[in-house]
């Protein structure tokens, strides 16, 4: 059931992604499996034509860094060191909250509760003084169906240009970080600022960056489980007008690479556990669907659906998920590697998924 034995034909990477989006949505949460491998032959003539190998995984069972490691294992040549890998694997990976301190401070929890939930019970005249300033494109977006969002995919292939990576990292040192991630985030901010409609004035831009907390020392397996914190970076309209590229690089680097920034990212991930996993009082009771009894939505499901259908269906403007480098030196047959994720209710407007090889 994990390997899709029906080899398909694909004209492009985009076509593979579209097909895997559809088939990945059919993964059965009740019976499993929750990941799949498929092979797509390239539509070309001649002998020895290439193929695409697609790995699709439900985020319930694995995060991005684990997915890249699992993909690496698919290309692995069996050697004696496989024994070490088996020792690291556990039947059920430990939960992140059991191995990493994700508890938000009382001040952080109260602030988030007031801005996201408490504000809804206030008179409309007072809400603007309390609610979080919405980032683009919240105020320009009409309600959407959270269960079937329209997704447009664009693939950018920069190639295996090591000198380009070195130059970008060198450019990143302008802000004191020297990381490729800081440069990518700043470039995306500049591009988005130039592209959006500012006829009504500048609006805030909000970015999100997943940070891997996976650690062998904490008992985390090489793959499996979710060990990801989410760093938020907000640029106000005033900051967009006045800050230089160096300022943005520096501020973003501080957000990601200082103890205070990492603590905030962990706390933000821990906020999820404060949403009660019980039905809302206004939710219906059980219902019958396809001859099966369906329980009412949990508090978490109700919260997501309500946010996705609200006037502010996006948490932030965009997210950059960078899995880092996949060492392809031992696999000359590998011509390219791509990463993409499916959007979620109350997610970001744009997903920028990066992987190097």
Short mmCIF file of C-alpha atoms in Angstrom, two decimals:
data_model
loop_
_atom_site.label_atom_id
_atom_site.label_comp_id
_atom_site.label_asym_id
_atom_site.label_seq_id
_atom_site.Cartn_x
_atom_site.Cartn_y
_atom_site.Cartn_z
CA UNK A 1 0.00 0.00 0.00
CA UNK A 2 2.96 2.33 0.50
CA UNK A 3 4.45 1.84 -2.97
CA UNK A 4 2.18 2.94 -5.81
CA UNK A 5 2.80 0.15 -8.32
CA UNK A 6 0.94 1.92 -11.14
CA UNK A 7 3.68 3.85 -12.92
CA UNK A 8 2.33 7.09 -14.37
CA UNK A 9 3.61 9.42 -17.08
CA UNK A 10 4.50 13.00 -16.17
CA UNK A 11 5.54 15.89 -18.37
CA UNK A 12 6.98 18.09 -15.63
CA UNK A 13 7.75 18.43 -11.93
CA UNK A 14 4.64 20.61 -11.55
CA UNK A 15 2.47 17.78 -12.90
CA UNK A 16 3.97 15.33 -10.38
CA UNK A 17 3.28 17.78 -7.55
CA UNK A 18 -0.34 18.27 -8.63
CA UNK A 19 -0.92 14.50 -8.76
CA UNK A 20 0.72 13.90 -5.38
CA UNK A 21 -1.34 16.71 -3.85
CA UNK A 22 -4.49 14.87 -4.91
CA UNK A 23 -3.32 11.39 -3.93
CA UNK A 24 -1.80 12.59 -0.67
CA UNK A 25 -5.17 14.03 0.33
CA UNK A 26 -6.59 10.49 0.05
CA UNK A 27 -4.29 9.03 2.72
CA UNK A 28 -6.63 7.31 5.20
CA UNK A 29 -6.16 8.62 8.73
CA UNK A 30 -8.14 5.69 10.17
CA UNK A 31 -6.43 2.75 8.49
CA UNK A 32 -3.18 4.14 7.05
CA UNK A 33 -0.64 4.11 5.61
CA UNK A 34 0.15 7.79 6.08
CA UNK A 35 2.94 7.98 3.52
CA UNK A 36 3.43 6.77 -0.04
CA UNK A 37 6.08 6.39 -2.72
CA UNK A 38 5.26 6.71 -6.43
CA UNK A 39 7.23 6.55 -9.68
CA UNK A 40 6.44 8.76 -12.66
CA UNK A 41 8.11 8.13 -16.00
CA UNK A 42 9.20 11.23 -17.88
CA UNK A 43 7.31 11.73 -21.10
CA UNK A 44 10.13 11.47 -23.62
CA UNK A 45 11.15 9.16 -26.43
CA UNK A 46 14.14 6.87 -26.61
CA UNK A 47 15.76 4.25 -24.40
CA UNK A 48 16.78 5.05 -20.84
CA UNK A 49 14.39 7.89 -20.24
CA UNK A 50 14.36 9.22 -16.70
CA UNK A 51 11.73 9.16 -14.00
CA UNK A 52 10.51 11.07 -10.97
CA UNK A 53 10.40 9.40 -7.55
CA UNK A 54 7.78 11.07 -5.34
CA UNK A 55 7.57 10.70 -1.57
CA UNK A 56 4.38 12.06 0.03
CA UNK A 57 3.96 12.07 3.80
CA UNK A 58 1.18 13.16 6.13
CA UNK A 59 2.53 15.78 8.55
CA UNK A 60 0.90 13.87 11.41
CA UNK A 61 3.66 11.27 11.33
CA UNK A 62 6.70 13.27 10.17
CA UNK A 63 8.12 16.77 9.82
CA UNK A 64 10.21 18.17 6.98
CA UNK A 65 13.65 17.24 8.29
CA UNK A 66 12.46 13.69 8.94
CA UNK A 67 10.99 13.50 5.44
CA UNK A 68 14.32 14.47 3.88
CA UNK A 69 16.10 11.79 5.94
CA UNK A 70 13.53 9.18 4.88
CA UNK A 71 14.04 10.21 1.25
CA UNK A 72 17.80 9.86 1.79
CA UNK A 73 17.23 6.30 3.03
CA UNK A 74 15.34 5.43 -0.16
CA UNK A 75 18.57 6.07 -2.07
CA UNK A 76 20.80 4.45 0.51
CA UNK A 77 23.05 1.53 -0.45
CA UNK A 78 22.91 -1.11 2.26
CA UNK A 79 26.11 -1.16 4.31
CA UNK A 80 27.23 -2.29 7.73
CA UNK A 81 26.33 1.10 9.22
CA UNK A 82 22.65 0.29 8.69
CA UNK A 83 22.79 -1.34 12.13
CA UNK A 84 23.28 2.06 13.73
CA UNK A 85 20.25 3.38 11.90
CA UNK A 86 18.07 0.52 13.18
CA UNK A 87 19.21 1.22 16.76
CA UNK A 88 18.01 4.82 16.44
CA UNK A 89 14.51 3.83 15.28
CA UNK A 90 11.69 3.44 17.79
CA UNK A 91 8.17 2.02 17.19
CA UNK A 92 6.46 5.26 18.30
CA UNK A 93 8.62 8.41 18.33
CA UNK A 94 8.46 10.42 21.57
CA UNK A 95 6.31 13.50 21.49
CA UNK A 96 8.01 16.87 21.14
CA UNK A 97 6.33 18.21 24.29
CA UNK A 98 7.74 15.26 26.27
CA UNK A 99 11.33 15.95 25.22
CA UNK A 100 11.51 19.71 24.59
CA UNK A 101 10.28 22.55 26.81
CA UNK A 102 7.53 24.09 24.68
CA UNK A 103 5.57 25.73 27.51
CA UNK A 104 4.76 29.36 26.70
CA UNK A 105 5.16 31.97 29.42
CA UNK A 106 2.01 33.25 31.12
CA UNK A 107 2.40 36.67 29.46
CA UNK A 108 2.80 35.08 25.99
CA UNK A 109 -0.22 32.84 26.50
CA UNK A 110 -2.47 35.67 27.73
CA UNK A 111 -1.43 37.96 24.89
CA UNK A 112 -2.18 35.29 22.26
CA UNK A 113 -5.51 34.41 23.89
CA UNK A 114 -6.66 38.02 23.95
CA UNK A 115 -5.55 38.71 20.35
CA UNK A 116 -6.91 35.54 18.78
CA UNK A 117 -9.94 34.52 20.89
CA UNK A 118 -10.80 37.14 23.50
CA UNK A 119 -10.99 39.91 20.91
CA UNK A 120 -14.05 38.25 19.34
CA UNK A 121 -16.22 38.99 22.38
CA UNK A 122 -15.29 42.68 22.50
CA UNK A 123 -17.36 45.42 20.85
CA UNK A 124 -16.16 46.14 17.31
CA UNK A 125 -15.10 49.63 18.34
CA UNK A 126 -12.59 48.16 20.80
CA UNK A 127 -11.34 45.23 18.73
CA UNK A 128 -8.89 47.31 16.69
CA UNK A 129 -7.05 48.31 19.87
CA UNK A 130 -6.52 44.69 20.92
CA UNK A 131 -6.31 42.50 17.84
CA UNK A 132 -3.02 41.62 16.21
CA UNK A 133 -2.23 43.83 13.21
CA UNK A 134 -3.09 41.60 10.23
CA UNK A 135 -0.32 40.99 7.73
CA UNK A 136 -0.82 41.02 3.97
CA UNK A 137 -3.09 39.79 2.40
CA UNK A 138 -5.62 39.47 5.25
CA UNK A 139 -7.52 42.67 4.65
CA UNK A 140 -7.59 42.09 0.88
CA UNK A 141 -8.95 38.53 0.94
CA UNK A 142 -12.55 37.36 0.92
CA UNK A 143 -13.54 34.22 2.89
CA UNK A 144 -12.38 30.96 1.33
CA UNK A 145 -13.35 27.32 1.65
CA UNK A 146 -10.69 26.00 4.06
CA UNK A 147 -11.11 22.42 2.89
CA UNK A 148 -10.50 23.02 -0.82
CA UNK A 149 -8.17 25.99 -1.37
CA UNK A 150 -6.94 26.65 -4.88
CA UNK A 151 -3.20 26.01 -5.07
CA UNK A 152 -0.88 27.38 -7.76
CA UNK A 153 2.60 25.86 -7.95
CA UNK A 154 5.72 27.46 -9.41
CA UNK A 155 9.03 25.58 -9.53
CA UNK A 156 12.30 27.54 -9.54
CA UNK A 157 15.44 25.59 -10.37
CA UNK A 158 18.66 27.42 -9.48
CA UNK A 159 20.86 24.42 -10.27
CA UNK A 160 23.83 23.06 -8.34
CA UNK A 161 25.85 26.26 -8.35
CA UNK A 162 28.08 26.13 -5.28
CA UNK A 163 29.69 29.47 -6.04
CA UNK A 164 26.24 31.11 -6.04
CA UNK A 165 25.52 29.68 -2.59
CA UNK A 166 28.86 30.95 -1.28
CA UNK A 167 28.19 34.41 -2.68
CA UNK A 168 24.72 34.54 -1.14
CA UNK A 169 26.10 33.51 2.26
CA UNK A 170 28.81 36.15 1.91
CA UNK A 171 26.11 38.71 1.15
CA UNK A 172 24.25 37.58 4.26
CA UNK A 173 27.22 38.58 6.40
CA UNK A 174 26.23 42.20 5.73
CA UNK A 175 23.64 41.71 8.45
CA UNK A 176 25.98 39.66 10.62
CA UNK A 177 24.29 36.30 10.01
CA UNK A 178 26.00 34.81 6.98
CA UNK A 179 23.15 32.35 6.47
CA UNK A 180 21.38 31.55 3.23
CA UNK A 181 18.05 31.50 5.05
CA UNK A 182 18.33 35.19 6.03
CA UNK A 183 19.08 36.16 2.42
CA UNK A 184 16.14 34.13 1.08
CA UNK A 185 13.74 35.65 3.60
CA UNK A 186 14.88 39.21 2.86
CA UNK A 187 14.71 38.65 -0.90
CA UNK A 188 11.16 37.34 -0.57
CA UNK A 189 10.17 40.41 1.48
CA UNK A 190 11.63 42.76 -1.13
CA UNK A 191 9.92 40.89 -4.00
CA UNK A 192 6.56 40.81 -2.22
CA UNK A 193 6.74 44.50 -1.32
CA UNK A 194 7.38 45.32 -4.98
CA UNK A 195 4.54 43.08 -6.19
CA UNK A 196 1.62 43.91 -3.90
CA UNK A 197 -0.82 46.76 -4.40
CA UNK A 198 0.18 49.67 -2.13
CA UNK A 199 -2.37 52.17 -3.45
CA UNK A 200 -4.05 52.14 -0.03
CA UNK A 201 -0.71 52.42 1.74
CA UNK A 202 1.81 49.86 2.92
CA UNK A 203 0.67 46.93 5.01
CA UNK A 204 2.56 44.77 7.48
CA UNK A 205 4.35 41.67 6.20
CA UNK A 206 4.60 38.57 8.34
CA UNK A 207 6.90 35.60 7.71
CA UNK A 208 7.19 32.20 9.36
CA UNK A 209 10.23 29.94 9.50
CA UNK A 210 10.10 26.30 10.71
CA UNK A 211 13.06 25.47 12.97
CA UNK A 212 14.00 21.84 13.54
CA UNK A 213 14.31 20.75 17.19
CA UNK A 214 15.15 17.16 16.24
CA UNK A 215 18.04 15.87 18.38
CA UNK A 216 19.46 12.40 18.84
CA UNK A 217 20.50 13.40 22.36
CA UNK A 218 16.83 13.89 23.24
CA UNK A 219 15.85 10.46 21.95
CA UNK A 220 14.44 11.70 18.64
CA UNK A 221 14.71 9.18 15.77
CA UNK A 222 16.34 10.11 12.43
CA UNK A 223 12.86 10.31 10.90
CA UNK A 224 9.33 10.05 12.21
CA UNK A 225 7.69 12.40 14.69
CA UNK A 226 7.25 16.17 14.63
CA UNK A 227 9.96 18.29 16.24
CA UNK A 228 9.49 21.71 14.69
CA UNK A 229 9.18 25.17 16.20
CA UNK A 230 7.86 28.13 14.23
CA UNK A 231 9.64 31.49 14.30
CA UNK A 232 7.54 34.53 13.39
CA UNK A 233 9.04 37.68 11.89
CA UNK A 234 6.88 40.78 11.41
CA UNK A 235 7.78 43.91 9.47
CA UNK A 236 5.53 46.89 10.16
CA UNK A 237 4.75 49.41 7.39
CA UNK A 238 7.11 51.84 9.11
CA UNK A 239 9.93 49.27 9.11
CA UNK A 240 9.37 48.55 5.41
CA UNK A 241 9.70 52.26 4.65
CA UNK A 242 12.80 52.96 6.76
CA UNK A 243 14.89 49.80 7.23
CA UNK A 244 17.76 48.87 4.92
CA UNK A 245 18.53 45.39 3.60
CA UNK A 246 21.24 45.11 6.26
CA UNK A 247 18.71 45.99 8.98
CA UNK A 248 16.28 43.29 7.84
CA UNK A 249 19.03 40.66 7.54
CA UNK A 250 20.23 41.46 11.06
CA UNK A 251 16.77 41.53 12.64
CA UNK A 252 15.76 38.24 11.02
CA UNK A 253 19.03 36.57 12.01
CA UNK A 254 18.53 37.66 15.61
CA UNK A 255 15.04 36.19 15.55
CA UNK A 256 16.35 32.80 14.48
CA UNK A 257 19.78 32.46 16.01
CA UNK A 258 19.63 33.97 19.50
CA UNK A 259 18.47 32.15 22.67
CA UNK A 260 15.59 34.62 23.05
CA UNK A 261 14.43 34.08 19.47
CA UNK A 262 14.58 30.29 19.79
CA UNK A 263 12.65 30.42 23.07
CA UNK A 264 9.91 32.46 21.39
CA UNK A 265 9.73 29.94 18.54
CA UNK A 266 9.40 27.02 20.97
CA UNK A 267 6.75 28.87 22.97
CA UNK A 268 4.77 29.55 19.80
CA UNK A 269 4.71 25.83 19.04
CA UNK A 270 3.58 25.16 22.60
CA UNK A 271 0.60 27.48 22.18
CA UNK A 272 -1.19 24.74 20.24
CA UNK A 273 -1.66 22.65 23.38
CA UNK A 274 -3.70 25.45 24.98
CA UNK A 275 -6.52 24.93 22.47
CA UNK A 276 -8.83 22.39 24.17
CA UNK A 277 -9.27 19.18 22.19
CA UNK A 278 -12.98 18.99 23.02
CA UNK A 279 -16.02 19.93 20.93
CA UNK A 280 -17.09 23.56 21.02
CA UNK A 281 -20.35 24.11 22.90
CA UNK A 282 -22.00 25.33 19.69
CA UNK A 283 -20.89 22.28 17.68
CA UNK A 284 -23.51 19.70 16.63
CA UNK A 285 -23.49 16.25 18.15
CA UNK A 286 -22.80 13.12 16.17
CA UNK A 287 -23.86 12.86 12.52
CA UNK A 288 -24.10 10.04 9.98
CA UNK A 289 -21.97 10.31 6.83
CA UNK A 290 -21.44 7.49 4.31
CA UNK A 291 -23.07 5.05 6.75
CA UNK A 292 -20.51 5.92 9.42
CA UNK A 293 -21.00 7.77 12.67
CA UNK A 294 -18.91 10.95 12.56
CA UNK A 295 -18.05 12.66 15.87
CA UNK A 296 -18.39 16.43 16.14
CA UNK A 297 -15.31 18.53 15.36
CA UNK A 298 -12.83 19.02 18.18
CA UNK A 299 -11.99 22.45 19.52
CA UNK A 300 -8.85 22.48 17.38
CA UNK A 301 -10.74 21.57 14.20
CA UNK A 302 -13.46 24.13 14.92
CA UNK A 303 -10.87 26.83 15.58
CA UNK A 304 -9.07 26.16 12.28
CA UNK A 305 -12.27 26.10 10.25
CA UNK A 306 -13.54 29.31 11.83
CA UNK A 307 -10.25 31.11 11.20
CA UNK A 308 -10.03 29.91 7.61
CA UNK A 309 -13.55 31.20 6.89
CA UNK A 310 -13.02 34.51 8.69
CA UNK A 311 -12.07 37.89 7.23
CA UNK A 312 -8.43 37.12 8.14
CA UNK A 313 -7.91 33.57 6.79
CA UNK A 314 -4.10 33.77 6.79
CA UNK A 315 -1.77 33.79 9.78
CA UNK A 316 1.00 35.53 7.86
CA UNK A 317 2.16 36.56 4.39
CA UNK A 318 4.55 33.70 3.61
CA UNK A 319 6.63 30.92 5.10
CA UNK A 320 10.07 29.67 4.08
CA UNK A 321 10.70 26.01 4.84
CA UNK A 322 14.37 25.25 4.13
CA UNK A 323 15.43 21.62 4.62
CA UNK A 324 19.07 22.34 3.86
CA UNK A 325 21.36 20.19 1.74
CA UNK A 326 20.76 16.71 0.37
CA UNK A 327 24.20 15.28 -0.41
CA UNK A 328 23.84 13.93 -3.94
CA UNK A 329 27.55 13.23 -4.59
CA UNK A 330 27.00 9.50 -4.14
CA UNK A 331 24.02 9.57 -6.52
CA UNK A 332 25.08 10.92 -9.92
CA UNK A 333 21.83 9.59 -11.35
CA UNK A 334 19.90 12.20 -9.31
CA UNK A 335 19.24 15.15 -11.63
CA UNK A 336 17.13 17.27 -9.28
CA UNK A 337 15.32 17.41 -5.96
CA UNK A 338 12.18 19.36 -5.05
CA UNK A 339 10.22 19.97 -1.86
CA UNK A 340 6.66 21.21 -1.50
CA UNK A 341 3.98 21.18 1.17
CA UNK A 342 0.22 21.39 1.02
CA UNK A 343 -1.47 24.46 2.54
CA UNK A 344 -3.51 24.15 5.71
CA UNK A 345 -6.55 26.02 7.04
CA UNK A 346 -5.45 29.30 8.60
CA UNK A 347 -1.96 28.95 7.15
CA UNK A 348 0.11 31.49 5.22
CA UNK A 349 -0.70 32.91 1.79
CA UNK A 350 2.54 31.82 0.09
CA UNK A 351 4.70 28.78 0.82
CA UNK A 352 8.35 28.92 -0.24
CA UNK A 353 9.89 25.45 0.05
CA UNK A 354 13.66 25.13 -0.37
CA UNK A 355 16.03 22.17 -0.58
CA UNK A 356 19.57 21.98 -1.91
CA UNK A 357 21.41 19.10 -3.54
#
